[in-house]
Amino acid sequence: MTEERIAAEQRVQFDRYLLDREDERVVGPQGPVHLGNKAYRVLDALIECDGKLLTKDSLFETVWDGTHVSESALTSVIKELRRALGDTPRNSRIIESVYGRGYRLVAPIRQVAADNAPLLAPEVVAEDAPVAQMGTQPWNVYSAQNSTIPRELPESLSAKPSIAVVPFQQVGEKTEAWFPDAVADEITVALARFGEFFVVSSVTSLHPENRNRPPEEVAEELGVRYFLTGTIQRFAQRVRFIAHLDDVIEKRMIWTEKYDEDLDDIFELQDRIASEVARNIGVSISDAEAYRARHQPSRNIRDIYYQANLLIRRIEPRSIATVLKLAERALEVEPDNSWAAAMAALANGFQFLLGWTSDREASREKTIHYCEIALKDPNADERVFGLCGPALNCVGHKIELAHQLTDKAIEINPCDAGSLIWGSWMDVTAGNSERGIERAKTSLAVNPKSGIGHLVAIPHAIGLIQQGQYQEAAEMLEKVVEISPQGDALAAHAIALVKLGRIEEAKDVYSKLDASGGAIGGLALMQLPEHRKMVEECLAIAAAD
């Protein structure tokens, strides 16, 4: 659908508002917006022009029906509109003044067809689309109110410019529902390479409950100042972005830009958007630009890349099997692709560690083999390091190298929630409980609504057990197993209960572990003798008749 057609529709969304021509009203995040008749008609006319200049003479003719009135009448109506919409003349995000000539609408617009459509784009999932950020999670998601880990902003991040990439609204034909979220995720990664940013993970900022709430409210909860958002449309081999950067605290738009690019250039475009954001916030970009986009996937595997990166976050058997198939399909096209090899390595590593394979030894060998392929690439980036590190750790191969790779991934991208989770796990299995807990907290700080929040809570709790804080660990794990009764959480919970002398409760938890197959996940990777002994002895007590 053309932009001109969208502008003429009965229901049109702009900024955070909906103009309903049938009911002649405007609705915002807090409900109906009270506008006088003239203010409504001016807004309607601006939307009809969709970014084109609307002269004062045209407004007088359209809104006042040619009746002679002074310019002050029009100025008064524009002020009323801006006040009602929370807009300002300087750095406007909705209505721009063109000195001496008229006004134009600068907010992107999109059609809203359904009578009960929400103000922000709903999640649209094709039947065969990968369900990651866009649909039902395999685990219940922690909310800010019931998270098992308090969301503390680490001191190292609190002074940094804070930003979230919020949902890109897909306009036009929605043939690939996952595409806008995948692109937003890539821009988040590109932004996080700027070490001077605190970047909230796109898993959180794209979370469904954040799509229909006032930006100020979401920003306060996430602890960010800046929002990057906009619209995206994919058609044939072209992609169109309209991006804008808002300072939510000062309620002003800082920057906006429209891009119309060939789809083959999308990775370069994502990095370019990240760089423009950095420049406009005033962050030094020299280091990040020196590192950016050295290893981008080719167009031959672009969609596979997007889908696998979204699915790897769902740690459950079916999703991991799909990730493995996607990665192997990419390797058929490009046998030396380091990202695909690293993704295949981690998928095999998960299957080995969590018992999701009928041939564990074959999965272990494949993990090592794919890591070797990935790490041969001289241009391997932090995503390759961040996948290979935990993959090697899962199968107990070259543990020192695994830690080095994970540390390098976090050094390059300190706001990557995934690398922080795996780093937390690897730290507690190595006996470094203090850093493991800190990384768990940081992971939750940048991704407080992760669909795999239980993975953050489990290494955190194991670190607490190692520090002798059994009561706190038991309380945390009790919440985790209510949400996701997986083996490592059940085993850790049983250990904490044994340490507290609550043996009967520990036996009850162990019976659930035994019924689930008995796999204890990361607890099987403990490297210090005293920690291995603790696991063995406590589980033996819990298992005793």
Coordinates of C-alpha atoms in Angstrom, one line a residue:
M1 CA 0.0 0.0 0.0
T2 CA 1.4 3.4 -1.0
E3 CA 2.0 6.1 1.6
E4 CA -0.7 8.2 -0.2
R5 CA -3.2 5.4 0.3
I6 CA -2.3 5.0 4.0
A7 CA -2.8 8.8 4.6
A8 CA -6.3 8.5 3.2
E9 CA -7.4 5.5 5.4
Q10 CA -10.1 5.9 8.0
R11 CA -7.8 4.9 10.9
V12 CA -4.2 6.1 10.8
Q13 CA -1.5 5.8 13.4
F14 CA 1.1 8.5 13.9
D15 CA 3.6 8.8 16.7
R16 CA 1.8 7.3 19.7
Y17 CA -1.6 8.3 18.6
L18 CA -4.5 7.1 16.4
L19 CA -6.6 9.3 14.3
D20 CA -10.1 7.8 13.7
R21 CA -11.9 9.6 10.9
E22 CA -15.1 7.7 11.3
D23 CA -15.5 8.9 14.9
E24 CA -13.6 12.1 14.3
R25 CA -11.4 11.6 17.4
V26 CA -7.8 11.1 18.4
V27 CA -6.8 8.4 20.9
G28 CA -3.5 8.3 22.7
P29 CA -1.8 5.9 25.2
Q30 CA -3.9 7.4 28.0
G31 CA -7.2 7.4 26.1
P32 CA -9.1 10.0 24.0
V33 CA -7.3 13.3 23.3
H34 CA -9.5 16.3 23.7
L35 CA -9.3 18.5 20.6
G36 CA -11.4 21.3 19.3
N37 CA -13.0 21.0 15.9
K38 CA -10.5 23.2 14.2
A39 CA -7.5 21.5 15.8
Y40 CA -8.9 18.1 14.7
R41 CA -9.3 19.3 11.1
V42 CA -5.8 20.8 11.0
L43 CA -4.4 17.5 12.2
D44 CA -6.5 15.5 9.7
A45 CA -5.2 17.8 6.9
L46 CA -1.6 17.4 8.0
I47 CA -1.9 13.6 8.0
E48 CA -3.6 13.7 4.5
C49 CA -0.4 15.5 3.2
D50 CA 1.8 12.9 5.0
G51 CA 5.1 14.8 5.3
K52 CA 4.4 17.3 2.4
L53 CA 4.3 21.0 3.2
L54 CA 0.7 22.2 3.9
T55 CA 0.7 26.0 3.4
K56 CA -1.2 28.4 5.6
D57 CA -3.4 29.4 2.6
S58 CA -4.3 25.7 2.1
L59 CA -5.2 25.4 5.8
F60 CA -7.4 28.5 5.7
E61 CA -9.2 27.1 2.7
T62 CA -9.6 23.6 4.1
V63 CA -10.3 24.3 7.8
W64 CA -11.9 27.7 7.7
D65 CA -13.7 27.1 4.4
G66 CA -12.1 30.1 2.9
T67 CA -13.4 32.5 5.6
H68 CA -10.9 35.3 6.2
V69 CA -9.3 34.9 9.6
S70 CA -6.0 36.3 11.0
E71 CA -2.8 34.1 11.2
S72 CA -3.0 34.2 14.9
A73 CA -6.1 32.0 14.7
L74 CA -4.1 29.3 13.0
T75 CA -1.1 29.8 15.3
S76 CA -3.5 29.3 18.3
V77 CA -4.8 26.1 16.8
I78 CA -1.3 24.7 16.2
K79 CA -0.4 25.5 19.8
E80 CA -3.5 23.7 21.0
L81 CA -2.5 20.6 18.9
R82 CA 1.0 20.6 20.1
R83 CA 0.0 20.9 23.7
A84 CA -2.6 18.1 23.4
L85 CA 0.0 15.8 21.7
G86 CA 2.9 16.6 23.9
D87 CA 4.9 18.2 21.0
T88 CA 7.1 21.2 21.0
P89 CA 8.1 23.7 18.2
R90 CA 11.8 23.0 18.8
N91 CA 12.9 19.5 17.8
S92 CA 9.3 18.6 17.1
R93 CA 8.5 14.9 16.6
I94 CA 5.0 15.5 15.1
I95 CA 4.3 18.9 13.6
E96 CA 7.1 20.9 12.1
S97 CA 6.8 24.7 11.3
V98 CA 8.1 25.9 8.0
Y99 CA 8.9 29.5 8.7
G100 CA 6.6 31.9 6.7
R101 CA 5.0 29.1 4.7
G102 CA 3.1 26.6 6.7
Y103 CA 3.4 23.2 8.5
R104 CA 4.2 19.6 7.8
L105 CA 3.7 16.3 9.7
V106 CA 7.1 14.7 10.5
A107 CA 5.8 11.6 12.4
P108 CA 5.7 8.4 10.3
I109 CA 2.1 7.1 9.7
R110 CA 0.6 3.7 9.2
Q111 CA -2.8 2.3 8.4
V112 CA -4.7 0.6 11.3
A113 CA -7.4 -1.6 9.8
A114 CA -9.1 -3.4 12.7
D115 CA -11.7 -1.5 14.7
N116 CA -10.0 -2.5 17.9
A117 CA -6.4 -2.3 16.8
P118 CA -4.0 -1.2 19.6
L119 CA -2.0 2.0 19.3
L120 CA 1.3 0.3 18.8
A121 CA 1.8 -2.4 16.2
P122 CA 0.6 -5.8 17.5
E123 CA 2.6 -9.0 17.1
V124 CA 1.8 -10.7 13.8
V125 CA 3.1 -14.2 13.5
A126 CA 2.9 -16.3 10.4
E127 CA 2.0 -19.9 11.1
D128 CA 5.4 -21.1 10.1
A129 CA 7.3 -18.1 11.6
P130 CA 9.8 -18.9 14.4
V131 CA 8.3 -17.9 17.7
A132 CA 10.9 -16.0 19.6
Q133 CA 10.2 -12.5 20.7
M134 CA 7.0 -12.4 18.8
G135 CA 4.9 -15.1 20.4
T136 CA 4.3 -17.5 23.3
Q137 CA 7.5 -18.2 25.2
P138 CA 8.4 -21.8 26.3
W139 CA 9.0 -20.4 29.8
N140 CA 6.9 -17.9 31.7
V141 CA 8.6 -14.5 31.5
Y142 CA 9.6 -12.7 34.7
S143 CA 7.9 -9.3 35.1
A144 CA 9.6 -6.4 36.9
Q145 CA 7.4 -7.2 39.9
N146 CA 8.3 -10.9 40.4
S147 CA 11.8 -11.3 39.1
T148 CA 13.9 -13.6 41.2
I149 CA 16.8 -11.2 40.8
P150 CA 16.5 -7.6 41.8
R151 CA 17.2 -5.4 38.7
E152 CA 20.1 -3.4 39.9
L153 CA 21.9 -1.2 37.4
P154 CA 25.6 -2.0 37.7
E155 CA 27.8 1.0 38.7
S156 CA 29.8 0.6 35.5
L157 CA 26.7 1.1 33.4
S158 CA 24.7 3.7 35.4
A159 CA 26.6 6.8 34.2
K160 CA 26.4 5.8 30.5
P161 CA 23.9 7.1 27.9
S162 CA 21.1 4.6 28.1
I163 CA 19.1 3.5 25.0
A164 CA 16.5 0.9 24.0
V165 CA 15.6 -0.1 20.5
V166 CA 11.8 -0.3 20.7
P167 CA 9.5 -2.1 18.2
F168 CA 9.8 -1.2 14.6
Q169 CA 6.3 -1.0 13.2
Q170 CA 5.9 -3.1 10.0
V171 CA 3.9 -1.4 7.3
G172 CA 2.7 -2.7 4.0
E173 CA 2.5 -6.4 3.3
K174 CA 3.4 -8.4 6.4
T175 CA 4.8 -11.5 4.7
E176 CA 7.6 -12.2 7.3
A177 CA 6.4 -11.2 10.7
W178 CA 9.7 -11.9 12.4
F179 CA 11.6 -9.5 10.1
P180 CA 11.1 -6.1 12.1
D181 CA 12.1 -7.7 15.4
A182 CA 15.1 -9.4 13.8
V183 CA 16.4 -6.1 12.3
A184 CA 15.8 -4.3 15.6
D185 CA 17.8 -7.0 17.4
E186 CA 20.7 -6.4 14.9
I187 CA 20.6 -2.7 15.5
T188 CA 20.7 -3.3 19.3
V189 CA 23.8 -5.4 18.8
A190 CA 25.4 -2.7 16.7
L191 CA 24.7 -0.1 19.3
A192 CA 26.0 -2.2 22.1
R193 CA 29.4 -2.3 20.4
F194 CA 29.7 1.4 21.4
G195 CA 31.2 0.8 24.9
E196 CA 29.9 4.2 26.1
F197 CA 26.3 3.1 25.8
F198 CA 24.1 1.2 28.2
V199 CA 21.9 -0.7 25.8
V200 CA 18.7 -2.6 27.0
S201 CA 18.4 -5.9 25.2
S202 CA 15.9 -6.0 22.3
V203 CA 14.3 -9.0 23.9
T204 CA 13.1 -6.7 26.7
S205 CA 12.3 -3.6 24.6
L206 CA 10.4 -5.7 22.1
H207 CA 8.4 -7.5 24.7
P208 CA 4.7 -7.5 24.0
E209 CA 3.7 -5.7 27.1
N210 CA 5.9 -2.8 26.2
R211 CA 4.3 -2.2 22.8
N212 CA 1.1 -0.5 24.1
R213 CA 2.5 1.6 27.0
P214 CA 3.5 5.3 27.1
P215 CA 7.2 5.6 26.3
E216 CA 7.9 7.6 29.5
E217 CA 6.5 4.7 31.6
V218 CA 8.5 2.0 29.8
A219 CA 11.7 4.2 29.9
E220 CA 11.4 4.6 33.7
E221 CA 11.0 0.9 34.2
L222 CA 13.9 -0.1 31.9
G223 CA 16.1 2.7 33.2
V224 CA 16.8 4.3 29.8
R225 CA 16.7 7.8 28.4
Y226 CA 16.7 7.3 24.7
F227 CA 14.3 5.3 22.4
L228 CA 15.2 4.3 18.9
T229 CA 12.1 3.4 16.9
G230 CA 10.3 3.9 13.6
T231 CA 8.7 2.0 10.7
I232 CA 10.0 -0.7 8.4
Q233 CA 8.7 -2.0 5.1
R234 CA 10.1 -4.9 3.1
F235 CA 9.0 -5.3 -0.5
A236 CA 10.7 -7.5 -3.1
Q237 CA 14.4 -6.8 -2.8
R238 CA 14.0 -3.4 -1.2
V239 CA 13.6 -2.2 2.4
R240 CA 12.4 1.1 3.7
F241 CA 13.2 2.5 7.1
I242 CA 12.0 5.6 8.8
A243 CA 14.0 5.8 12.1
H244 CA 13.8 8.3 14.8
L245 CA 15.6 8.8 18.1
D246 CA 13.7 10.3 21.0
D247 CA 14.9 11.8 24.3
V248 CA 12.1 10.4 26.4
I249 CA 13.0 12.4 29.5
E250 CA 12.9 15.8 27.7
K251 CA 10.1 14.5 25.4
R252 CA 11.8 15.6 22.2
M253 CA 12.9 14.1 19.0
I254 CA 16.7 14.2 18.5
W255 CA 17.1 12.8 15.0
T256 CA 15.0 11.2 12.3
E257 CA 16.0 9.8 8.9
K258 CA 14.4 8.0 6.0
Y259 CA 16.2 5.2 4.2
D260 CA 15.2 3.4 1.0
E261 CA 17.8 0.7 0.4
D262 CA 18.5 -2.5 -1.5
L263 CA 17.9 -5.5 0.8
D264 CA 21.4 -6.7 0.1
D265 CA 22.8 -3.6 1.9
I266 CA 20.7 -4.1 5.1
F267 CA 23.6 -5.0 7.4
E268 CA 25.5 -1.9 6.3
L269 CA 22.4 0.1 6.9
Q270 CA 21.9 -1.3 10.4
D271 CA 25.4 -0.2 11.4
R272 CA 24.9 3.1 9.7
I273 CA 21.8 3.7 11.8
A274 CA 23.7 2.8 15.0
S275 CA 26.4 5.2 14.1
E276 CA 23.9 8.0 13.4
V277 CA 22.4 7.4 16.8
A278 CA 25.8 7.5 18.5
R279 CA 26.7 10.8 16.8
N280 CA 23.4 12.4 17.8
I281 CA 23.8 11.4 21.4
G282 CA 27.3 12.6 21.4
V283 CA 29.1 9.3 22.0
S284 CA 32.6 8.8 20.6
I285 CA 32.3 6.3 17.8
S286 CA 35.9 5.8 16.7
D287 CA 36.5 2.5 18.4
A288 CA 33.1 1.0 17.4
E289 CA 33.5 2.0 13.8
A290 CA 36.9 0.4 13.7
Y291 CA 35.3 -2.9 14.7
R292 CA 31.9 -2.7 13.0
A293 CA 30.6 -5.3 10.6
R294 CA 33.8 -7.1 9.7
H295 CA 32.0 -10.4 9.4
Q296 CA 28.5 -9.9 8.0
P297 CA 26.5 -12.8 6.6
S298 CA 26.0 -12.8 2.9
R299 CA 22.6 -12.4 1.3
N300 CA 22.5 -16.1 0.6
I301 CA 22.0 -16.9 4.3
R302 CA 20.6 -13.6 5.6
D303 CA 17.1 -14.9 6.5
I304 CA 18.6 -18.0 8.1
Y305 CA 20.9 -15.8 10.2
Y306 CA 18.0 -13.7 11.4
Q307 CA 15.8 -16.6 12.4
A308 CA 18.4 -18.6 14.1
N309 CA 19.6 -15.6 16.2
L310 CA 16.0 -15.2 17.5
L311 CA 15.4 -18.9 18.1
I312 CA 18.6 -19.7 20.0
R313 CA 17.2 -17.8 23.0
R314 CA 14.5 -20.4 23.5
I315 CA 16.3 -23.1 25.4
E316 CA 14.0 -26.0 24.8
P317 CA 14.4 -29.1 22.6
R318 CA 12.4 -28.2 19.6
S319 CA 13.8 -24.7 19.1
I320 CA 17.4 -25.9 19.6
A321 CA 16.8 -28.6 17.0
T322 CA 15.4 -26.0 14.6
V323 CA 18.5 -23.8 15.2
L324 CA 20.7 -26.7 14.3
K325 CA 18.9 -27.4 11.1
L326 CA 19.1 -23.7 10.1
A327 CA 22.8 -23.5 10.9
E328 CA 23.5 -26.7 8.9
R329 CA 21.5 -25.4 6.0
A330 CA 23.6 -22.2 6.1
L331 CA 26.8 -24.3 6.1
E332 CA 25.6 -26.2 3.0
V333 CA 25.6 -22.8 1.2
E334 CA 28.8 -21.5 2.9
P335 CA 30.8 -24.3 4.4
D336 CA 33.3 -21.9 6.1
N337 CA 30.8 -19.4 7.5
S338 CA 32.0 -18.9 11.1
W339 CA 28.7 -17.6 12.5
A340 CA 26.8 -20.7 11.2
A341 CA 29.5 -23.0 12.5
A342 CA 29.4 -21.3 15.9
M343 CA 25.6 -21.5 16.0
A344 CA 25.7 -25.2 15.1
A345 CA 28.3 -25.8 17.8
L346 CA 26.2 -24.2 20.6
A347 CA 23.1 -26.1 19.5
N348 CA 25.0 -29.4 19.6
G349 CA 26.5 -28.4 22.9
F350 CA 23.1 -27.8 24.4
Q351 CA 21.8 -31.2 23.1
F352 CA 24.9 -32.9 24.7
L353 CA 24.6 -31.2 28.1
L354 CA 20.9 -31.3 28.5
G355 CA 20.4 -34.8 27.2
W356 CA 18.4 -33.8 24.1
T357 CA 20.1 -36.3 21.8
S358 CA 20.2 -40.0 21.4
D359 CA 23.9 -40.0 20.7
R360 CA 25.7 -37.6 23.2
E361 CA 29.2 -38.5 22.1
A362 CA 28.4 -37.6 18.4
S363 CA 26.9 -34.3 19.6
R364 CA 30.1 -33.6 21.6
E365 CA 32.3 -34.3 18.6
K366 CA 30.2 -32.1 16.4
T367 CA 30.4 -29.3 18.9
I368 CA 34.2 -29.4 18.9
H369 CA 34.3 -29.8 15.1
Y370 CA 32.0 -26.8 14.4
C371 CA 34.0 -24.6 16.9
E372 CA 37.2 -25.4 15.1
I373 CA 35.6 -24.3 11.8
A374 CA 34.3 -21.1 13.4
L375 CA 37.5 -20.1 15.1
K376 CA 39.6 -20.5 11.9
D377 CA 38.0 -17.3 10.6
P378 CA 40.4 -14.3 11.2
N379 CA 37.4 -11.9 11.1
A380 CA 35.3 -13.8 13.7
D381 CA 33.4 -11.3 15.8
E382 CA 31.9 -11.2 19.3
R383 CA 28.9 -13.3 18.2
V384 CA 31.1 -16.1 17.1
F385 CA 33.2 -15.9 20.4
G386 CA 30.0 -15.7 22.4
L387 CA 28.6 -18.9 20.8
C388 CA 31.8 -20.9 20.8
G389 CA 32.7 -20.2 24.4
P390 CA 29.7 -21.7 26.0
A391 CA 29.6 -24.5 23.4
L392 CA 33.0 -25.7 24.4
N393 CA 32.1 -25.3 28.1
C394 CA 29.0 -27.4 27.6
V395 CA 31.1 -30.4 26.4
G396 CA 34.0 -29.8 28.8
H397 CA 36.6 -29.2 26.0
K398 CA 39.4 -26.6 26.3
I399 CA 37.8 -24.9 29.3
E400 CA 40.4 -22.1 29.5
L401 CA 39.8 -21.2 25.8
A402 CA 36.0 -21.3 26.4
H403 CA 36.4 -18.7 29.2
Q404 CA 38.7 -16.5 27.0
L405 CA 36.2 -16.5 24.2
T406 CA 33.3 -15.6 26.4
D407 CA 35.4 -12.8 28.2
K408 CA 36.3 -11.5 24.8
A409 CA 32.7 -11.4 23.6
I410 CA 31.7 -9.4 26.7
E411 CA 34.7 -7.1 26.3
I412 CA 33.6 -6.2 22.8
N413 CA 29.9 -6.0 23.6
P414 CA 29.4 -5.4 27.3
C415 CA 25.6 -5.2 27.0
D416 CA 25.1 -8.5 25.3
A417 CA 22.7 -10.3 27.6
G418 CA 23.4 -13.7 26.1
S419 CA 27.1 -13.6 26.6
L420 CA 26.6 -12.4 30.1
I421 CA 24.3 -15.3 30.9
W422 CA 26.8 -17.8 29.5
G423 CA 29.6 -16.0 31.3
S424 CA 27.7 -16.2 34.6
W425 CA 27.3 -20.0 34.2
M426 CA 30.9 -20.5 33.3
D427 CA 32.1 -18.4 36.2
V428 CA 30.1 -20.4 38.8
T429 CA 31.2 -23.7 37.3
A430 CA 34.8 -22.5 37.6
G431 CA 34.2 -21.4 41.2
N432 CA 34.2 -17.7 40.6
S433 CA 30.9 -17.1 42.3
E434 CA 31.4 -13.3 42.8
R435 CA 31.9 -12.5 39.2
G436 CA 29.2 -15.1 38.2
I437 CA 26.6 -13.3 40.4
E438 CA 27.7 -9.9 39.1
R439 CA 27.3 -11.0 35.5
A440 CA 23.9 -12.5 36.2
K441 CA 22.8 -9.2 37.7
T442 CA 24.2 -7.3 34.7
S443 CA 22.4 -9.6 32.3
L444 CA 19.1 -9.0 34.0
A445 CA 19.8 -5.2 34.1
V446 CA 20.1 -5.1 30.3
N447 CA 17.4 -7.6 29.7
P448 CA 14.9 -7.6 32.6
K449 CA 12.1 -9.3 30.7
S450 CA 14.1 -12.1 29.0
G451 CA 12.1 -15.1 27.9
I452 CA 14.9 -17.2 29.4
G453 CA 15.1 -15.4 32.7
H454 CA 15.3 -18.7 34.5
L455 CA 18.8 -19.1 33.0
V456 CA 19.9 -16.0 34.8
A457 CA 18.5 -17.0 38.1
I458 CA 20.0 -20.5 38.2
P459 CA 23.7 -19.5 38.0
H460 CA 23.0 -16.6 40.4
A461 CA 21.5 -19.1 42.9
I462 CA 24.4 -21.6 42.4
G463 CA 26.8 -18.7 43.2
L464 CA 24.9 -18.0 46.4
I465 CA 25.1 -21.7 47.4
Q466 CA 28.9 -21.5 46.8
Q467 CA 29.0 -18.5 49.1
G468 CA 27.0 -20.3 51.8
Q469 CA 23.8 -18.2 51.3
Y470 CA 21.6 -21.2 51.2
Q471 CA 18.3 -19.5 52.3
E472 CA 18.4 -16.8 49.6
A473 CA 19.4 -19.4 47.0
A474 CA 16.5 -21.7 48.0
E475 CA 14.0 -18.9 47.8
M476 CA 15.2 -17.9 44.4
L477 CA 15.2 -21.5 43.1
E478 CA 11.7 -22.2 44.5
K479 CA 10.4 -19.5 42.2
V480 CA 12.4 -20.7 39.3
V481 CA 11.1 -24.3 39.5
E482 CA 7.6 -23.1 39.7
I483 CA 8.1 -21.5 36.3
S484 CA 10.4 -24.0 34.7
P485 CA 11.1 -27.3 36.5
Q486 CA 14.2 -28.2 34.5
G487 CA 16.9 -30.4 35.8
D488 CA 19.7 -27.9 36.7
A489 CA 17.2 -25.8 38.7
L490 CA 15.7 -28.8 40.5
A491 CA 19.2 -30.1 41.3
A492 CA 20.4 -26.8 42.7
H493 CA 17.2 -26.4 44.7
A494 CA 17.6 -29.8 46.2
I495 CA 21.2 -29.0 47.2
A496 CA 20.2 -25.7 48.8
L497 CA 17.5 -27.5 50.8
V498 CA 19.9 -30.2 52.0
K499 CA 22.3 -27.5 53.2
L500 CA 19.5 -26.0 55.1
G501 CA 18.6 -29.3 56.7
R502 CA 15.2 -29.5 55.0
I503 CA 15.8 -33.1 53.9
E504 CA 12.2 -34.1 53.3
E505 CA 11.6 -31.1 51.1
A506 CA 14.9 -31.9 49.2
K507 CA 13.7 -35.5 48.7
D508 CA 10.4 -34.2 47.2
V509 CA 12.4 -31.9 44.8
Y510 CA 14.8 -34.7 43.9
S511 CA 11.8 -37.0 42.9
K512 CA 10.8 -34.4 40.4
L513 CA 14.4 -34.3 39.1
D514 CA 14.4 -38.0 38.8
A515 CA 11.1 -38.0 36.9
S516 CA 12.4 -35.5 34.5
G517 CA 15.3 -37.7 33.5
G518 CA 18.0 -36.8 36.0
A519 CA 20.1 -34.4 33.9
I520 CA 21.6 -31.7 36.1
G521 CA 22.9 -29.5 33.3
G522 CA 25.6 -27.0 34.3
L523 CA 26.0 -28.6 37.7
A524 CA 27.8 -31.5 36.0
L525 CA 30.5 -29.0 34.8
M526 CA 31.8 -28.0 38.3
Q527 CA 35.6 -27.7 38.1
L528 CA 36.6 -27.4 41.7
P529 CA 36.8 -30.7 43.7
E530 CA 34.9 -29.2 46.7
H531 CA 32.1 -28.1 44.5
R532 CA 31.8 -31.5 42.7
K533 CA 31.8 -33.2 46.1
M534 CA 29.1 -30.9 47.4
V535 CA 26.9 -31.7 44.3
E536 CA 27.4 -35.4 44.6
E537 CA 26.9 -35.6 48.4
C538 CA 23.9 -33.4 48.6
L539 CA 22.1 -35.1 45.7
A540 CA 22.9 -38.5 47.2
I541 CA 21.2 -37.4 50.5
A542 CA 18.2 -36.1 48.5
A543 CA 18.0 -39.3 46.6
A544 CA 18.2 -41.7 49.6
D545 CA 15.1 -43.6 50.5

